[in-house]
C-alpha cells in the first residue's frame, strides 16, 4: 500500500526565511509592548515625582551604565558583521564575530553584576532598609530600575545562550550563504536587546543628573 506523500511546510528556503523573520518580529513586538508598559509607568511616575526621580538617578552608577552602553553598541556592530559574514559564505569569520559578540555580552553581565553589588552595599534596594527613605518616591524609581534592568539581563542571557549555539552550529557547518536564517534571527534578537538598553540608559542614568 502506497503511503501519502509527506506534507512540506514550506515550498522553498526563501519562504521559510520570510516566515521565520515574521515570527521573530511578532515575538519581539510582544516584548516591545511588555517593556513599553514599564517605560510608560516610568514616564508617569517621573512626571508625578520629578525631584525624587532626579535624586534617585544621581545614585545610579553612571560609569557602569556608560561602559555597558558602549559594550552593547559595540556588540551590535560585531553581530551585524557576523550576519554579513555568513551571508557571504565566510563561516569562520561568522564564528569569530558571533563569539566576540557573546564575550561582550558576558562582560556586560559582569559589569552589571558589579553594579548590582554596589547598589546593594549602598542600600539602594527598595524595602525596609532602603537608603533614601526620606524620599518615598525614590523607591518607585528603584523598583522600576531593578525590574527593568533585571528583565533586560534575562533577555541578554537568553541571547548569549542563543549565540553560543549559533557559533557552535556554524563551526559544524550547519549554516552557509544558502541557509543563514538562524544566524539572521539571532542578529535581530540581539538588536532588540541593544535597543532596550539604549532606552534604559538615559532613563536610569542620565535624566535629572545634569541640569
Short mmCIF file of C-alpha atoms in Angstrom, two decimals:
data_model
loop_
_atom_site.label_atom_id
_atom_site.label_comp_id
_atom_site.label_asym_id
_atom_site.label_seq_id
_atom_site.Cartn_x
_atom_site.Cartn_y
_atom_site.Cartn_z
CA UNK A 1 0.00 0.00 0.00
CA UNK A 2 1.44 3.38 -1.01
CA UNK A 3 1.82 5.95 1.75
CA UNK A 4 0.64 9.52 1.04
CA UNK A 5 3.49 11.97 0.44
CA UNK A 6 4.68 13.86 3.48
CA UNK A 7 3.43 17.41 3.75
CA UNK A 8 6.07 20.05 3.17
CA UNK A 9 5.63 23.11 5.36
CA UNK A 10 7.47 25.48 3.01
CA UNK A 11 7.81 25.46 -0.76
CA UNK A 12 11.39 26.77 -0.66
CA UNK A 13 14.06 28.25 1.61
CA UNK A 14 13.04 31.81 0.77
CA UNK A 15 9.52 31.16 2.02
CA UNK A 16 10.91 29.57 5.18
CA UNK A 17 13.21 32.56 5.68
CA UNK A 18 10.34 35.05 5.34
CA UNK A 19 8.11 33.08 7.72
CA UNK A 20 10.90 32.80 10.30
CA UNK A 21 11.62 36.53 10.17
CA UNK A 22 7.92 37.31 10.55
CA UNK A 23 7.71 35.01 13.56
CA UNK A 24 10.69 36.69 15.20
CA UNK A 25 9.30 40.18 14.61
CA UNK A 26 5.92 39.16 16.04
CA UNK A 27 7.63 37.76 19.12
CA UNK A 28 9.70 40.92 19.56
CA UNK A 29 6.58 43.05 19.10
CA UNK A 30 5.10 41.41 22.21
CA UNK A 31 8.35 42.05 24.08
CA UNK A 32 8.32 45.70 22.99
CA UNK A 33 4.78 46.02 24.33
CA UNK A 34 5.84 44.47 27.64
CA UNK A 35 8.76 46.84 28.07
CA UNK A 36 6.57 49.66 26.76
CA UNK A 37 4.27 49.27 29.76
CA UNK A 38 7.28 49.64 32.06
CA UNK A 39 8.54 52.68 30.15
CA UNK A 40 5.08 54.23 30.41
CA UNK A 41 4.97 53.57 34.16
CA UNK A 42 8.39 55.20 34.49
CA UNK A 43 7.28 58.25 32.48
CA UNK A 44 4.11 58.72 34.55
CA UNK A 45 5.90 58.47 37.90
CA UNK A 46 8.71 60.71 36.65
CA UNK A 47 6.13 63.40 35.83
CA UNK A 48 4.49 62.97 39.24
CA UNK A 49 7.77 62.90 41.23
CA UNK A 50 10.45 64.72 39.19
CA UNK A 51 12.54 65.75 42.21
CA UNK A 52 12.65 62.30 43.77
CA UNK A 53 13.48 60.66 40.44
CA UNK A 54 16.26 63.21 39.79
CA UNK A 55 17.73 62.41 43.21
CA UNK A 56 17.45 58.67 42.56
CA UNK A 57 19.14 58.89 39.15
CA UNK A 58 22.13 60.55 40.80
CA UNK A 59 22.56 57.41 42.94
CA UNK A 60 22.95 55.08 39.97
CA UNK A 61 26.44 54.21 38.74
CA UNK A 62 26.94 56.34 35.63
CA UNK A 63 30.33 54.78 34.85
CA UNK A 64 28.95 51.22 34.81
CA UNK A 65 25.92 52.27 32.81
CA UNK A 66 28.09 54.05 30.25
CA UNK A 67 30.53 51.15 29.94
CA UNK A 68 27.64 48.78 29.35
CA UNK A 69 26.12 51.11 26.76
CA UNK A 70 29.44 51.09 24.89
CA UNK A 71 29.71 47.31 25.21
CA UNK A 72 26.25 46.67 23.79
CA UNK A 73 26.62 49.18 20.96
CA UNK A 74 29.90 47.51 20.01
CA UNK A 75 28.30 44.08 20.25
CA UNK A 76 25.57 45.23 17.87
CA UNK A 77 28.27 46.02 15.32
CA UNK A 78 30.09 42.70 15.79
CA UNK A 79 26.81 40.78 15.49
CA UNK A 80 25.96 42.60 12.26
CA UNK A 81 29.42 41.71 10.93
CA UNK A 82 28.79 38.07 11.86
CA UNK A 83 25.50 38.02 9.96
CA UNK A 84 27.13 39.66 6.94
CA UNK A 85 29.97 37.14 7.05
CA UNK A 86 27.70 34.08 6.92
CA UNK A 87 25.59 35.66 4.17
CA UNK A 88 28.80 35.96 2.14
CA UNK A 89 29.78 32.36 2.86
CA UNK A 90 32.56 33.19 5.34
CA UNK A 91 31.69 30.73 8.10
CA UNK A 92 34.93 31.08 10.05
CA UNK A 93 34.60 34.87 10.20
CA UNK A 94 30.99 34.44 11.32
CA UNK A 95 32.06 32.20 14.20
CA UNK A 96 34.68 34.75 15.25
CA UNK A 97 32.31 37.72 15.15
CA UNK A 98 29.49 35.88 16.92
CA UNK A 99 31.93 34.64 19.58
CA UNK A 100 33.17 38.20 20.12
CA UNK A 101 29.56 39.37 20.48
CA UNK A 102 29.00 36.64 23.06
CA UNK A 103 32.08 37.74 25.01
CA UNK A 104 30.93 41.37 25.00
CA UNK A 105 27.59 40.19 26.37
CA UNK A 106 29.34 38.29 29.18
CA UNK A 107 31.41 41.37 30.03
CA UNK A 108 28.18 43.38 30.16
CA UNK A 109 26.76 40.93 32.69
CA UNK A 110 29.96 41.08 34.76
CA UNK A 111 29.82 44.89 34.87
CA UNK A 112 26.13 44.78 35.72
CA UNK A 113 26.79 42.27 38.47
CA UNK A 114 29.45 44.57 39.97
CA UNK A 115 26.99 47.46 39.71
CA UNK A 116 24.28 45.47 41.45
CA UNK A 117 26.71 44.61 44.25
CA UNK A 118 27.46 48.32 44.68
CA UNK A 119 23.76 49.18 44.68
CA UNK A 120 23.10 46.61 47.39
CA UNK A 121 26.01 47.86 49.51
CA UNK A 122 24.65 51.42 49.26
CA UNK A 123 21.19 50.31 50.36
CA UNK A 124 19.51 51.05 47.04
CA UNK A 125 17.24 48.01 47.20
CA UNK A 126 13.62 49.03 47.92
CA UNK A 127 12.35 47.83 51.26
CA UNK A 128 12.74 48.41 54.96
CA UNK A 129 16.44 49.29 54.78
CA UNK A 130 16.24 51.48 51.68
CA UNK A 131 18.86 54.25 51.94
CA UNK A 132 16.61 57.01 50.56
CA UNK A 133 13.69 56.63 52.95
CA UNK A 134 13.44 60.42 53.16
CA UNK A 135 12.14 60.37 49.57
CA UNK A 136 9.43 57.70 49.30
CA UNK A 137 9.02 58.16 45.55
CA UNK A 138 12.67 57.22 45.09
CA UNK A 139 11.64 53.68 46.00
CA UNK A 140 9.36 53.66 42.94
CA UNK A 141 12.35 54.59 40.79
CA UNK A 142 14.45 51.76 42.19
CA UNK A 143 11.61 49.25 41.93
CA UNK A 144 11.48 50.10 38.22
CA UNK A 145 15.29 50.15 38.00
CA UNK A 146 15.66 46.63 39.38
CA UNK A 147 12.70 45.29 37.40
CA UNK A 148 13.71 46.74 34.04
CA UNK A 149 17.44 46.05 34.27
CA UNK A 150 16.75 42.56 35.66
CA UNK A 151 14.41 41.72 32.78
CA UNK A 152 16.92 43.11 30.33
CA UNK A 153 19.63 40.93 31.87
CA UNK A 154 17.41 37.85 31.48
CA UNK A 155 16.89 38.67 27.80
CA UNK A 156 20.63 39.17 27.44
CA UNK A 157 21.36 35.76 29.00
CA UNK A 158 18.91 34.16 26.57
CA UNK A 159 20.74 35.94 23.74
CA UNK A 160 24.12 34.72 24.96
CA UNK A 161 22.90 31.10 25.05
CA UNK A 162 21.49 31.58 21.55
CA UNK A 163 24.78 32.98 20.27
CA UNK A 164 26.75 30.12 21.81
CA UNK A 165 24.53 27.65 19.94
CA UNK A 166 24.82 29.66 16.72
CA UNK A 167 28.62 29.81 16.93
CA UNK A 168 28.89 26.05 17.59
CA UNK A 169 26.46 25.11 14.82
CA UNK A 170 28.17 27.44 12.36
CA UNK A 171 31.50 25.84 13.22
CA UNK A 172 29.91 22.45 12.50
CA UNK A 173 28.93 23.67 9.03
CA UNK A 174 25.19 23.83 9.70
CA UNK A 175 24.84 27.34 8.24
CA UNK A 176 26.09 28.83 5.00
CA UNK A 177 25.33 31.58 2.49
CA UNK A 178 22.49 29.38 1.20
CA UNK A 179 20.94 28.86 4.64
CA UNK A 180 21.74 31.54 7.22
CA UNK A 181 18.25 32.18 8.66
CA UNK A 182 19.02 31.21 12.31
CA UNK A 183 22.06 33.50 12.34
CA UNK A 184 19.97 36.35 10.96
CA UNK A 185 17.23 35.75 13.55
CA UNK A 186 19.83 35.78 16.34
CA UNK A 187 21.06 39.10 14.95
CA UNK A 188 17.55 40.54 15.05
CA UNK A 189 17.08 39.37 18.64
CA UNK A 190 20.43 40.81 19.70
CA UNK A 191 19.46 44.11 18.08
CA UNK A 192 16.34 44.12 20.26
CA UNK A 193 18.47 43.64 23.38
CA UNK A 194 20.67 46.56 22.28
CA UNK A 195 17.67 48.78 21.59
CA UNK A 196 16.12 48.19 25.03
CA UNK A 197 19.37 49.28 26.70
CA UNK A 198 19.50 52.40 24.50
CA UNK A 199 16.16 53.35 26.09
CA UNK A 200 17.13 52.26 29.62
CA UNK A 201 20.46 54.08 29.68
CA UNK A 202 19.17 57.68 29.54
CA UNK A 203 16.15 56.92 31.74
CA UNK A 204 18.13 55.32 34.56
CA UNK A 205 21.47 57.11 34.35
CA UNK A 206 21.13 60.50 32.65
CA UNK A 207 17.70 62.17 33.07
CA UNK A 208 17.86 64.57 36.00
CA UNK A 209 21.59 64.07 36.59
CA UNK A 210 22.70 67.08 34.55
CA UNK A 211 20.79 70.37 34.58
#
